[in-house]
Structures are given as C-alpha cells and as structure tokens.
Tab-separated table of C-alpha atoms in Angstrom:
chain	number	residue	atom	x	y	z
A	8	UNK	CA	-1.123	-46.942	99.539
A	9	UNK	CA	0.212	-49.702	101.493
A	10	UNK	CA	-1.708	-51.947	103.838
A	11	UNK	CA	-0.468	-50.145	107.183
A	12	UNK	CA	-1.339	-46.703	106.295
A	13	UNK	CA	-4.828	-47.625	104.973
A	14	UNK	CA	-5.630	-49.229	108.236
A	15	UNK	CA	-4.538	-46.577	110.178
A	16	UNK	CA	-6.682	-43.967	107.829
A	17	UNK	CA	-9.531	-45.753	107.613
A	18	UNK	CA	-9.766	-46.171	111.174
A	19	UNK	CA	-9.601	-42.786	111.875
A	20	UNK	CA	-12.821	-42.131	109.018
A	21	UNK	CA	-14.593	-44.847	110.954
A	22	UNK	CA	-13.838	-42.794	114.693
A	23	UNK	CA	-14.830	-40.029	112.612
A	24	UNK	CA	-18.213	-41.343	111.697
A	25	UNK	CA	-18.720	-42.801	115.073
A	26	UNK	CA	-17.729	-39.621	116.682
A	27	UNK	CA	-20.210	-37.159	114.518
A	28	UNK	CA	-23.267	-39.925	114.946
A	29	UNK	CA	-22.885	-39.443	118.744
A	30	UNK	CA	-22.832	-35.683	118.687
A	31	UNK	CA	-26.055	-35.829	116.069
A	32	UNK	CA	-27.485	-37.700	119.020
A	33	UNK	CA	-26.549	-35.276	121.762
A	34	UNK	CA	-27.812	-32.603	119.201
A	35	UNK	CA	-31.156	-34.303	119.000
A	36	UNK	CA	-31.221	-34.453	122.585
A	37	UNK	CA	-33.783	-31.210	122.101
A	38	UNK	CA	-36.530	-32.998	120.369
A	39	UNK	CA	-36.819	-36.814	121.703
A	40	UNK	CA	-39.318	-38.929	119.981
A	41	UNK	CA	-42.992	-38.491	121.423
A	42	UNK	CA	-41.789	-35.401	123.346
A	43	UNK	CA	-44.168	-33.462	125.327
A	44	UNK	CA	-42.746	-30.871	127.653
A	45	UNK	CA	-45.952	-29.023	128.091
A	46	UNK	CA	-47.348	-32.141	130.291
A	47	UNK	CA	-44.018	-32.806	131.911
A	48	UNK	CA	-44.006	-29.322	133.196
A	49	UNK	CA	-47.243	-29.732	134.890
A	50	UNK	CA	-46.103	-32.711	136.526
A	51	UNK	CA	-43.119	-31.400	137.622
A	52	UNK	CA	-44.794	-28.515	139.360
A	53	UNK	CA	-47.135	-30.537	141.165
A	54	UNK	CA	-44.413	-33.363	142.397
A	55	UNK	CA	-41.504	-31.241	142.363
A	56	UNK	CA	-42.751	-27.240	142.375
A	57	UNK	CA	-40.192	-26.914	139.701
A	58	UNK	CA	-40.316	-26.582	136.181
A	59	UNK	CA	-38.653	-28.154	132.916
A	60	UNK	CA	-36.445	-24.807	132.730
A	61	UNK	CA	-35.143	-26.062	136.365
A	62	UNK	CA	-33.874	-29.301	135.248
A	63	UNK	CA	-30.154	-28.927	134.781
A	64	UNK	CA	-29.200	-32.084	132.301
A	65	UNK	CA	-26.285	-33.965	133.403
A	66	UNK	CA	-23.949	-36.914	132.902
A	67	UNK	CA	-23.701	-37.717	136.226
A	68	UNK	CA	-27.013	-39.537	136.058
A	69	UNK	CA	-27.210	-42.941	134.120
A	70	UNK	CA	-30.657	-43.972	132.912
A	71	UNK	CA	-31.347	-47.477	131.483
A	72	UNK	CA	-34.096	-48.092	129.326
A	73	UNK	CA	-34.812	-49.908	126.171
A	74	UNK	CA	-35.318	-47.950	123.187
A	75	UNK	CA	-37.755	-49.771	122.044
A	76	UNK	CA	-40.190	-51.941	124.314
A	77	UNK	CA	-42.704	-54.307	122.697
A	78	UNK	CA	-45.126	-53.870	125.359
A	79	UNK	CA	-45.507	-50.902	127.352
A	80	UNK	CA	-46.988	-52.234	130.550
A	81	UNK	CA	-43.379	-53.894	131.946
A	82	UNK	CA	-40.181	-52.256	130.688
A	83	UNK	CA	-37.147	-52.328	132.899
A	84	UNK	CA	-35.437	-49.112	133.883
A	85	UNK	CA	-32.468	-48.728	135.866
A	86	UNK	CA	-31.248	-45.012	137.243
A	87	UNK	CA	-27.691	-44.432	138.498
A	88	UNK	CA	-25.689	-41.116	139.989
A	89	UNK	CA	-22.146	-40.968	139.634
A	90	UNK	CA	-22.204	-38.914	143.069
A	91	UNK	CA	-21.474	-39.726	146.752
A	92	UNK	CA	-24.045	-41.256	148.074
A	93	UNK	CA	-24.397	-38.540	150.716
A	94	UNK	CA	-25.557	-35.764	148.538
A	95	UNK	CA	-28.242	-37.577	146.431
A	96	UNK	CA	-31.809	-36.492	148.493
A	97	UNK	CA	-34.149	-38.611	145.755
A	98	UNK	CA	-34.660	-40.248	142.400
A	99	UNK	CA	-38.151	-39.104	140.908
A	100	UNK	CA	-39.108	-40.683	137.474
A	101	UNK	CA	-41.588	-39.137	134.847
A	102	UNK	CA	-42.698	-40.217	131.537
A	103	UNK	CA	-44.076	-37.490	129.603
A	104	UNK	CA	-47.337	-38.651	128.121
A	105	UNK	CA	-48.625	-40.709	130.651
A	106	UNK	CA	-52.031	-40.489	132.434
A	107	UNK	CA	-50.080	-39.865	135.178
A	108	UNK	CA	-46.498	-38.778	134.402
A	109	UNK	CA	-45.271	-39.335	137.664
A	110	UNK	CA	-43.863	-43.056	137.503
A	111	UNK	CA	-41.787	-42.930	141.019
A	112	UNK	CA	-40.358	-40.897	143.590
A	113	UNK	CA	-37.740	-42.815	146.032
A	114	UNK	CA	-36.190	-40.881	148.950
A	115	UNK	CA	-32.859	-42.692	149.860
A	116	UNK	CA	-30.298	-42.577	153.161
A	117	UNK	CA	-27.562	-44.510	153.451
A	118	UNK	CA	-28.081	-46.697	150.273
A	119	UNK	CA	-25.962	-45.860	146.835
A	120	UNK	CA	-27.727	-43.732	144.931
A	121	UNK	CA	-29.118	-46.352	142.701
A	122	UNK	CA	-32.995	-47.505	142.070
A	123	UNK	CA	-34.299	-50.398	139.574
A	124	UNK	CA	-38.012	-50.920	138.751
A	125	UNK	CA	-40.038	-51.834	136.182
A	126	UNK	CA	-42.786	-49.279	134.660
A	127	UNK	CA	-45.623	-49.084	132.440
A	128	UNK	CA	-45.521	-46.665	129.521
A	129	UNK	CA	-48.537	-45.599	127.788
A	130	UNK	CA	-47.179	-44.433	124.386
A	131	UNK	CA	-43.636	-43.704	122.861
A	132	UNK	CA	-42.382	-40.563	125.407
A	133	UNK	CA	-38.875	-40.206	126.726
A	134	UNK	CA	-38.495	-41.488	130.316
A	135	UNK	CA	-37.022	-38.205	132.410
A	136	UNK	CA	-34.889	-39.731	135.353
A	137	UNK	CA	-34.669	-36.545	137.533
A	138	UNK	CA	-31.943	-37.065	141.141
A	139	UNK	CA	-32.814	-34.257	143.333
A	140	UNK	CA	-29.197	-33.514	145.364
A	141	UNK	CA	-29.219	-32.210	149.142
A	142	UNK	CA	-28.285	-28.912	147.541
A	143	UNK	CA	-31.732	-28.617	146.084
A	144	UNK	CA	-30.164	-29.181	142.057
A	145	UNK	CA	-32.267	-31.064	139.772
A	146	UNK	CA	-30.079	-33.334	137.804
A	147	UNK	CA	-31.895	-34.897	134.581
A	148	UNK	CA	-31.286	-37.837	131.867
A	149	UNK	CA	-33.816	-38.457	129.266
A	150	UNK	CA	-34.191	-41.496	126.878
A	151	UNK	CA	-36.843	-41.947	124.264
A	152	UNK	CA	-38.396	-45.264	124.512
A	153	UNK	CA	-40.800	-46.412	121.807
A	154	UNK	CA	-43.551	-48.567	122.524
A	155	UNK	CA	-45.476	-50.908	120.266
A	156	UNK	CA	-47.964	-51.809	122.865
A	157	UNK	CA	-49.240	-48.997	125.419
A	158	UNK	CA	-49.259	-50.555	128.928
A	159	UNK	CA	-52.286	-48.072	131.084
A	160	UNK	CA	-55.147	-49.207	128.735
B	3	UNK	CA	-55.506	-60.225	150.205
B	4	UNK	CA	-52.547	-60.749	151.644
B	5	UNK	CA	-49.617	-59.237	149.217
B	6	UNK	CA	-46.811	-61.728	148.909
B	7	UNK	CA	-43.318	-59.922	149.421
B	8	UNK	CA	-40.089	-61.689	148.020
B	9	UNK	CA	-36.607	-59.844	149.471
B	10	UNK	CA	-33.602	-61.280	148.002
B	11	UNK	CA	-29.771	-60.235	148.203
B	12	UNK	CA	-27.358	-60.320	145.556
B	13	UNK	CA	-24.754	-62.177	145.988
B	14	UNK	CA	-26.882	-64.215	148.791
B	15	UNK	CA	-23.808	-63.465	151.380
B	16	UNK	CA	-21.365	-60.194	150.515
B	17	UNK	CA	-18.559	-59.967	151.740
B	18	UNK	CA	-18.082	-57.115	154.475
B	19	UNK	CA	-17.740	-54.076	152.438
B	20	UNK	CA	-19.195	-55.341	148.875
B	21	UNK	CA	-22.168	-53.798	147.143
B	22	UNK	CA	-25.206	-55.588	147.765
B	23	UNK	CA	-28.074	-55.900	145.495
B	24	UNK	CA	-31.467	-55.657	147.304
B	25	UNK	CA	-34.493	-57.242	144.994
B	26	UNK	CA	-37.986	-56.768	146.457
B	27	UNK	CA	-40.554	-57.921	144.067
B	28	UNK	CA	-44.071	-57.437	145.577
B	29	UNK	CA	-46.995	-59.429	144.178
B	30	UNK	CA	-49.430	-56.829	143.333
B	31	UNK	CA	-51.828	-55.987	140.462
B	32	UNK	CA	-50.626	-52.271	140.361
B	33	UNK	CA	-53.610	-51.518	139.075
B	34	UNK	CA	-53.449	-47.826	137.364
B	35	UNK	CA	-57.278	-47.181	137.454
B	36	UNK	CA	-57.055	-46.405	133.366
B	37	UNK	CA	-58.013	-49.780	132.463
B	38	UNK	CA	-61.856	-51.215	131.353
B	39	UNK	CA	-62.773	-54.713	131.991
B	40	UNK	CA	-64.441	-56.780	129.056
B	41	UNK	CA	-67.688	-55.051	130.621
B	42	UNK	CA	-65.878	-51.534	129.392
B	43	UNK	CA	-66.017	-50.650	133.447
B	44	UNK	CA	-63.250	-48.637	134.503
B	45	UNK	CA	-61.010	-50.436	137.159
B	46	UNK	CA	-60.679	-48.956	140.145
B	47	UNK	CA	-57.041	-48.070	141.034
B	48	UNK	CA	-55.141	-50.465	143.580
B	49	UNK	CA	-51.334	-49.197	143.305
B	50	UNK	CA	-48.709	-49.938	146.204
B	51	UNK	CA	-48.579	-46.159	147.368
B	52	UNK	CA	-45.904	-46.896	149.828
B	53	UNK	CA	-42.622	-48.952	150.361
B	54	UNK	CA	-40.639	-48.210	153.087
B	55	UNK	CA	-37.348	-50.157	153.314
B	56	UNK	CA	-35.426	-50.599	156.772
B	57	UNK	CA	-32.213	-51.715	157.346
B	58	UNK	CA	-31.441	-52.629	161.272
B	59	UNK	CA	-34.066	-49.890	162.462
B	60	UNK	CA	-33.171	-47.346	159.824
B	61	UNK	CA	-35.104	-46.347	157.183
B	62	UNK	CA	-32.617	-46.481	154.109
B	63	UNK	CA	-35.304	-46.216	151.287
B	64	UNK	CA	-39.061	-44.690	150.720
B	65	UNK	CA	-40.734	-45.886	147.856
B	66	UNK	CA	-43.398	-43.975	146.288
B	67	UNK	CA	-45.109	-45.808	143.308
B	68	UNK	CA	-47.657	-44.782	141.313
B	69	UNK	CA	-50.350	-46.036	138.774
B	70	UNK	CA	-47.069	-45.904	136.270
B	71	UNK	CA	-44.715	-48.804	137.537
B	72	UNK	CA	-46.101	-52.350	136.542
B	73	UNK	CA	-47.758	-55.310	137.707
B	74	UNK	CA	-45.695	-57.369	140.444
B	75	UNK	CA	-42.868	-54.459	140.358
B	76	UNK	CA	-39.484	-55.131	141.208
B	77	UNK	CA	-37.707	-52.844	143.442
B	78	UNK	CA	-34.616	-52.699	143.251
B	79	UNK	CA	-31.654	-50.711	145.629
B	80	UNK	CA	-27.764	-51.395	145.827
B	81	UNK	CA	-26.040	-50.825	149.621
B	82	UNK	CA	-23.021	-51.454	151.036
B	83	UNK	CA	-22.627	-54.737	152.975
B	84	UNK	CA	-21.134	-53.361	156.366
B	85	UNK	CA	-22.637	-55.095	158.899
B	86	UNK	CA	-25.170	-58.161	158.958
B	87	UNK	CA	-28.508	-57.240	159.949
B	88	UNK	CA	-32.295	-57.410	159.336
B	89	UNK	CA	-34.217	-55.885	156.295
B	90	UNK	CA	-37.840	-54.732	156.997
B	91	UNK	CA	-40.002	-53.949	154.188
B	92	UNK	CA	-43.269	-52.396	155.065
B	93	UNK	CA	-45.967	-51.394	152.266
B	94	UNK	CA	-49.413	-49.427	151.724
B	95	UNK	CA	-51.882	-49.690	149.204
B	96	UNK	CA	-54.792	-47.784	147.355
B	97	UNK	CA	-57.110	-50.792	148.803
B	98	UNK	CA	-56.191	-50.114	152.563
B	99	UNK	CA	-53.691	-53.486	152.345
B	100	UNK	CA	-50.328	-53.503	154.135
B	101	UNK	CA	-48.564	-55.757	155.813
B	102	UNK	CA	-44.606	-56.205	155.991
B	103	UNK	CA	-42.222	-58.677	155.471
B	104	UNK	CA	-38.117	-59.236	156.631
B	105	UNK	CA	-35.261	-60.656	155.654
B	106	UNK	CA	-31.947	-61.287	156.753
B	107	UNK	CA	-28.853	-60.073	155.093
B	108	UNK	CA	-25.940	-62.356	156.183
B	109	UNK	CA	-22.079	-61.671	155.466
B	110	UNK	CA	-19.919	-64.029	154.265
C-alpha cells in the first residue's frame, strides 16, 4: 500500500470512529448520568403544566455547560435558539435533582433569544434547557454535568 | 442592604446594527434557604426573585431566579444595537430589597 492510499483509508476509519462515538452519544441521550425524570416531571407541571412526554428535543436549542464542574455552587451555562427572535416566548432552566429543580425562567421581547447565568447544582443531574416558542412548543437540550462538590448544602 | 448592580455592554460601543452583549452581575448572596450555618441553623432564603430589564421604556427581559442560580449571578442577554438608549434594571428580593440601577448603551 502506498503512502497516498493509506492516508486516505485511514482517514476515513478515523471519520468512522468519530462518526459512531457521536451517534453512541445521541443513543445515550435516553439515560444521562444522575437522571431523574420522575422529579423533573413534577417540576415541570408546577412551572410549566406540562410534562417530560411534552418536551419535544431539538437541535435548535444550544446548551452550554461543563461536563464536569468541580464545585457545584457556580457553574456557567449558556442557552441559545437557532430561531427568530420573534417566536421564542421564554427560556426556563431545570436541573433534575435539585431541591428546587427550577433554576430560571426568563421571558424575553425584542432581545435574541439568548440567556447566560451562572447556577448552583446540587449533585451530578443533566441541566434541561427548555425554550417555550409563541406557538406553545416546548423545545429541550439536556447535558449531564457532574459535580464533585454539591453547591445547595 | 443596598444590592450593588454592575451593567456592562460588550463591545463598550456597537456599532449600529451589531449584537450587543448585556452583562448584569448583581451582588447578592442568593441564598437558597438549604444551607446550615456552623450553628447547624438553616438559612433563611434571600434569592433575587425578580429582574426586570428595560431598554428605552420597554421591557426586553424578565428574570425569574430561583434558590438554584449562584451567589453574585451574572445575567447575561445579547440584543441588537439599533438605536442608543438607556438600560434600566430593576430587581426584587426574598428579603423585601429592591432598588434599580441604569446604564447607558452608546453607539459607536
């Protein structure tokens, strides 16, 4: 095998790899670490009068958070729609096993659908990032984050 | 007490028509009311419940913290720079507190 076509096989192996590992992720998108829908479903009723079955998950919403935070009481996260800002209505943010799993709601007009903040987490959950449209849809993104040092206690 | 309220834009003068980063970082114990003293008393919640944001007489964001965002929380909100104009921020708290503070966002 000469030089050329190795380097053109072997980089499709590694786009391979890279591709499968990302689709193991979405895969595992059912069971994030520290999961606990039961809670999040009670929240959700009371803030939103919705359910987890509501949520529709989508791409259009960005959520960054670290995936692991060494303390629990300040981790950045940062929550972005890839819609017009005309038809987002809020940005609500839960975190499934807190005390209170309601981190945030912010009702926005005339700004780009974008929010920053900084939140305490109590123990390694996923961080829902639910944008509520004008058309009443529930648009979600979820990220594990995993916490070495709760931040309510 | 009187909570301090820092407003800052990013970049400090947009152009007309940029994207604007609005930073409002509030200096407030956000207490959650889930954590003991060295007594092992609970401490009594103190959380900003309320954060209205107002661009020239318009009310462009409401903020509704709870016990779960942190100590001296950052808000943060991206607009459109279309116009120069004044930023009101007014804010609640668990305690009773509120008070207000403005800014103004110039164009370059």
């Amino acid at each position: 095998m000469d030089r050329r076509s190795f380097l053109k096989t072997s980089a499709g192996a590694v786009a391979g790899a890279v591709l499968s590992s990302s689709l193991a992720a979405a895969l595992a998108q059912g069971g994030l670490e520290g999961e606990d829908v039961a809670k999040l479903d009670a929240a959700l009723q009371k803030a939103l009068g919705k359910g987890y079955k509501d949520l529709e998950p989508s791409k259009d919403v960005k959520l960054v958070a670290p995936t692991i935070a060494e303390s629990g009481a300040n981790v950045p996260v940062e929550i972005e729609a890839a819609l017009p800002a005309e038809e987002v209505k809020a940005i609500h943010c839960f975190c499934d096993k807190n005390p209170t799993p309601l981190l945030f709601s912010v009702f926005l007009s005339g700004v780009a659908p974008y929010y920053a903040t900084r939140i305490r987490i109590a123990e390694t959950a996923p961080v829902r990032a639910v944008v509520e449209t004008k058309d009443g849809k529930l648009l979600l993104a979820s990220q594990s984050v995993r916490v070495t040092v709760g931040g309510c206690g | 007490m009187p909570v301090q309220i820092l407003i800052r834009f990013n970049p400090a003068k947009p152009k007309a028509g940029d994207d604007v980063r609005v930073q409002i970082v509030a200096q407030h114990p956000m207490e959650p009311g889930t954590r003991k003293d060295a007594n092992g008393k609970t401490i009594p919640a103190n959380y900003i419940t309320e954060l209205n944001v107002i661009f020239d007489g318009q009310t462009v964001a409401q903020i509704r913290p709870t016990g779960g965002t942190s100590a001296n929380p950052l808000f943060a909100l991206k607009m459109k720079a279309v116009k120069a104009g004044q930023l009101k921020v007014t804010y609640k708290d668990l305690a009773g507190d509120s008070g207000e503070k403005t800014a103004d966002l110039a164009l370059a």
